[in-house]
Coordinates of C-alpha atoms in Angstrom, one line a residue:
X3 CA -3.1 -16.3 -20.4
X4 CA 0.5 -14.6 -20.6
X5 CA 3.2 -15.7 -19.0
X6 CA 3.8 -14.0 -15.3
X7 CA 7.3 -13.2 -14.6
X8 CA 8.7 -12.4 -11.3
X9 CA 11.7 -11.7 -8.9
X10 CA 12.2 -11.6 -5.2
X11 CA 14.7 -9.3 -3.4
X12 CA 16.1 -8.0 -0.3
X13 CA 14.8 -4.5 0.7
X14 CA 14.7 -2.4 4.3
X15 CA 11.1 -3.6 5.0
X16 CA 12.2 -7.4 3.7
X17 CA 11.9 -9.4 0.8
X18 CA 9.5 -8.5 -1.8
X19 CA 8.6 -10.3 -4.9
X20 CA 7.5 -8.6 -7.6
X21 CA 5.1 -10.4 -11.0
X22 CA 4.4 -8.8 -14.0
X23 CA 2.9 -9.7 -17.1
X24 CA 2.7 -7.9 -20.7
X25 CA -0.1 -6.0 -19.1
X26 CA 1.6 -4.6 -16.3
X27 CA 2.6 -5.1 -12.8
X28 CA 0.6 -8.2 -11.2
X29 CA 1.8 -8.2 -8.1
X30 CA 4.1 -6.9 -5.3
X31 CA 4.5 -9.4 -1.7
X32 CA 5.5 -9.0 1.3
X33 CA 8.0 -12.2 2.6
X34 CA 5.3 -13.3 5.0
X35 CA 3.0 -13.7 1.4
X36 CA 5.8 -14.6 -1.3
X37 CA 3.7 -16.3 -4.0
X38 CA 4.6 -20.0 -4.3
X39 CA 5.5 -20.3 -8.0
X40 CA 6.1 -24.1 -7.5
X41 CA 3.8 -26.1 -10.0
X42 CA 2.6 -22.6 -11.5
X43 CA 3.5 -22.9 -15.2
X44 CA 2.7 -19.2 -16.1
X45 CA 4.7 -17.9 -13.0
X46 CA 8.3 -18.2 -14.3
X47 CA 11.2 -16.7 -12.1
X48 CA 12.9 -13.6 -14.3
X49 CA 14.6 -11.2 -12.9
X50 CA 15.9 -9.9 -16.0
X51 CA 12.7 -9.2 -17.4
X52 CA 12.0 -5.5 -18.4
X53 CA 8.8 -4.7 -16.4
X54 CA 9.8 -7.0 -12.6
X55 CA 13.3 -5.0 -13.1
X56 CA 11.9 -1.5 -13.6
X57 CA 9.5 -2.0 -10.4
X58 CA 12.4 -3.3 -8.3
X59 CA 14.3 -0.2 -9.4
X60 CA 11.2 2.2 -8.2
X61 CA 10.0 0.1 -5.1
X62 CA 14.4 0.4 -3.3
X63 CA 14.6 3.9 -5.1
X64 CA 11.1 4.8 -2.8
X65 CA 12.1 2.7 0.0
X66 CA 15.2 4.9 0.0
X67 CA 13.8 8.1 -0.1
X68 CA 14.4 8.9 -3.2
X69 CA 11.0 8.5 -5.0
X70 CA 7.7 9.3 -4.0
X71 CA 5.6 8.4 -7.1
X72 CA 5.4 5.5 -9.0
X73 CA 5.5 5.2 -13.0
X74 CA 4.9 1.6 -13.9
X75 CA 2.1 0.1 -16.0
X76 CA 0.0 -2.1 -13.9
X77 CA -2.4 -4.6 -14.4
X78 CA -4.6 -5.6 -10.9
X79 CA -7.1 -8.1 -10.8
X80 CA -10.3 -7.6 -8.8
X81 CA -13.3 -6.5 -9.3
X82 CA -14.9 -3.2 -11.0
X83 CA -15.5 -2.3 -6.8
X84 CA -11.8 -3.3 -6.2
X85 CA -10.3 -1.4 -8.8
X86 CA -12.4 1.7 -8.4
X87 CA -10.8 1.5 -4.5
X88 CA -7.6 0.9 -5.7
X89 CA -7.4 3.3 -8.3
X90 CA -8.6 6.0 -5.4
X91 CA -5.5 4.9 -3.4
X92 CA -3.4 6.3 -5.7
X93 CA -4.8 9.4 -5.0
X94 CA -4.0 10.2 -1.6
X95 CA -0.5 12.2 -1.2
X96 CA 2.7 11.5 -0.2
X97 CA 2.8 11.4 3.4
X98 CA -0.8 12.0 4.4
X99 CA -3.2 9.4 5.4
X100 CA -7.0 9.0 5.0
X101 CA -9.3 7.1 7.1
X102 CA -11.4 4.4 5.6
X103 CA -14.3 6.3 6.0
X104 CA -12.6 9.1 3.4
X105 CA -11.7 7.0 1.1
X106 CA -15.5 5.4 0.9
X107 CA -16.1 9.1 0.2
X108 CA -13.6 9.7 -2.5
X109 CA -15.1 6.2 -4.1
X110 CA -19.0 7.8 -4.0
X111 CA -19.7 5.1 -1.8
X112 CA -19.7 7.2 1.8
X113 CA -21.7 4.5 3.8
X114 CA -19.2 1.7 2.4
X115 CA -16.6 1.8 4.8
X116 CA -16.6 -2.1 5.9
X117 CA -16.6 -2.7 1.7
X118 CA -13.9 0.0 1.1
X119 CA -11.6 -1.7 3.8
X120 CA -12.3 -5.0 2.6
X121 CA -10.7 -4.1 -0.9
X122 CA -8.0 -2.7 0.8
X123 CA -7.1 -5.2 2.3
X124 CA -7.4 -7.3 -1.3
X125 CA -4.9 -4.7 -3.2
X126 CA -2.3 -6.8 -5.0
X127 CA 0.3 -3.6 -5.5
X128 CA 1.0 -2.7 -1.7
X129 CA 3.2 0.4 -1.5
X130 CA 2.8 1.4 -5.5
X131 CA -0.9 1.6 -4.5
X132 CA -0.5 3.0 -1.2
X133 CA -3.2 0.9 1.1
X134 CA -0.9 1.9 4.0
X135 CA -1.9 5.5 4.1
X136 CA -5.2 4.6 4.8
X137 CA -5.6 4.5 8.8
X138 CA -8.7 3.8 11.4
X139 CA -11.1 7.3 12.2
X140 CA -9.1 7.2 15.5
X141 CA -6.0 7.4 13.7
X142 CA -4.9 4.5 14.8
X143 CA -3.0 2.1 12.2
X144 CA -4.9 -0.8 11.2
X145 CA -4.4 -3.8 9.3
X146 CA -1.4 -4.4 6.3
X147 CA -0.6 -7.4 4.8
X148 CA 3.1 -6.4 5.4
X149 CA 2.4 -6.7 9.3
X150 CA 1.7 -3.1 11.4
X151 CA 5.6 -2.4 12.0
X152 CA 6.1 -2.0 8.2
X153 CA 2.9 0.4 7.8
X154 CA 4.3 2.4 10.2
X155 CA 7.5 2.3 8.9
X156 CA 6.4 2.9 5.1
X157 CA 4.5 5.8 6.7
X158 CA 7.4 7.5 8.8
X159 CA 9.6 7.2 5.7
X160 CA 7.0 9.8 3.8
X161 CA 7.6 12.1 7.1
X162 CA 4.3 10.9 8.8
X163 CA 3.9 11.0 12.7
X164 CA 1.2 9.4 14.8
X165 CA 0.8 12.7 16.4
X166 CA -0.6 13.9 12.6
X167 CA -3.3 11.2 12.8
X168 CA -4.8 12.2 15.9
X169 CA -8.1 12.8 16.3
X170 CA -8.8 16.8 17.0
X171 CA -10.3 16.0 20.8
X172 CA -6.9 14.1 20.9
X173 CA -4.2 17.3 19.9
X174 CA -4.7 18.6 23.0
X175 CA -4.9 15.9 25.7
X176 CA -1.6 16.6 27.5
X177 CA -2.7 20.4 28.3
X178 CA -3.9 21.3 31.3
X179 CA -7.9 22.5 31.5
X180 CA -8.5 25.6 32.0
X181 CA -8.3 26.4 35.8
X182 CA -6.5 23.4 36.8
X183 CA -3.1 24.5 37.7

């Protein structure tokens, strides 16, 4: 096994850490789930290394606005389920959201929903694969290893509103039915 370098760093949502190996980007954490490298002799803390430094670049250049695609070699583990979700994360735009029940489509797995979520909840490269544009059938935001204020935040910095993710029966709760007034 290769030798996993890393770096953590201030950003607008908080610290992230970022590890990568020859293979690619291993991982991207939120503060509240920094990796503990104590004791971990392939984890070794370098900033300066090519791959951590050009996904710190890309992760403050996004979280700026100035980026909305990533272009970094990565290297997830999970399984062949996991990756297949992950790998269909990457495929939902800039500033849109899915539901968990679309992205069990996308996979080929429509009845999968619970199984989709699961891996979603398992993906190692938060933000570069964009777990937090998927969102409950109610459009209502739902779990994020980052905590629900930085979904929503991650989400309103690609221009999205809670008002785009209602339900259709919801658009038009505020206006009056017809012969009410």
């Amino acid at each position: 096994m290769s030798t996993v370098h890393y770096d953590f760093f201030p950003s607008p949502i908080g610290t992230l850490t970022v590890a990568a190996d020859q293979a690619g980007v291993r991982h991207i954490l939120f503060a509240q789930n920094r990796y503990d490298a104590t004791g971990r002799a392939r984890w070794v803390h370098n900033p300066g290394a090519a791959l951590v430094r050009q996904a710190r670049e890309q992760l403050l250049d996004y979280l700026h606005g100035g980026r909305r695609h990533f272009d970094l070699p990565l290297a997830p583990v999970g399984t062949p389920f996991q990756r297949e979700v992950w790998h269909t994360l990457a495929q939902i735009p800039f500033g849109q959201t899915w539901s968990y029940a679309q992205l069990a489509q996308a996979v080929g797995r429509p009845a999968a929903s619970r199984a989709v979520g699961a891996a979603n909840g398992r993906n190692p490269l938060p933000i570069v694969l964009p777990c937090h544009r998927v969102i409950g059938a109610n459009g209502a935001l739902t779990g994020f290893g980052g905590g629900l204020p930085t979904k929503q935040a991650l989400l309103q910095l690609e221009g999205w509103s809670p008002r785009q993710a209602a339900r259709a029966d919801d658009l038009f709760a505020d206006v009056p039915a017809a012969g009410s007034q």
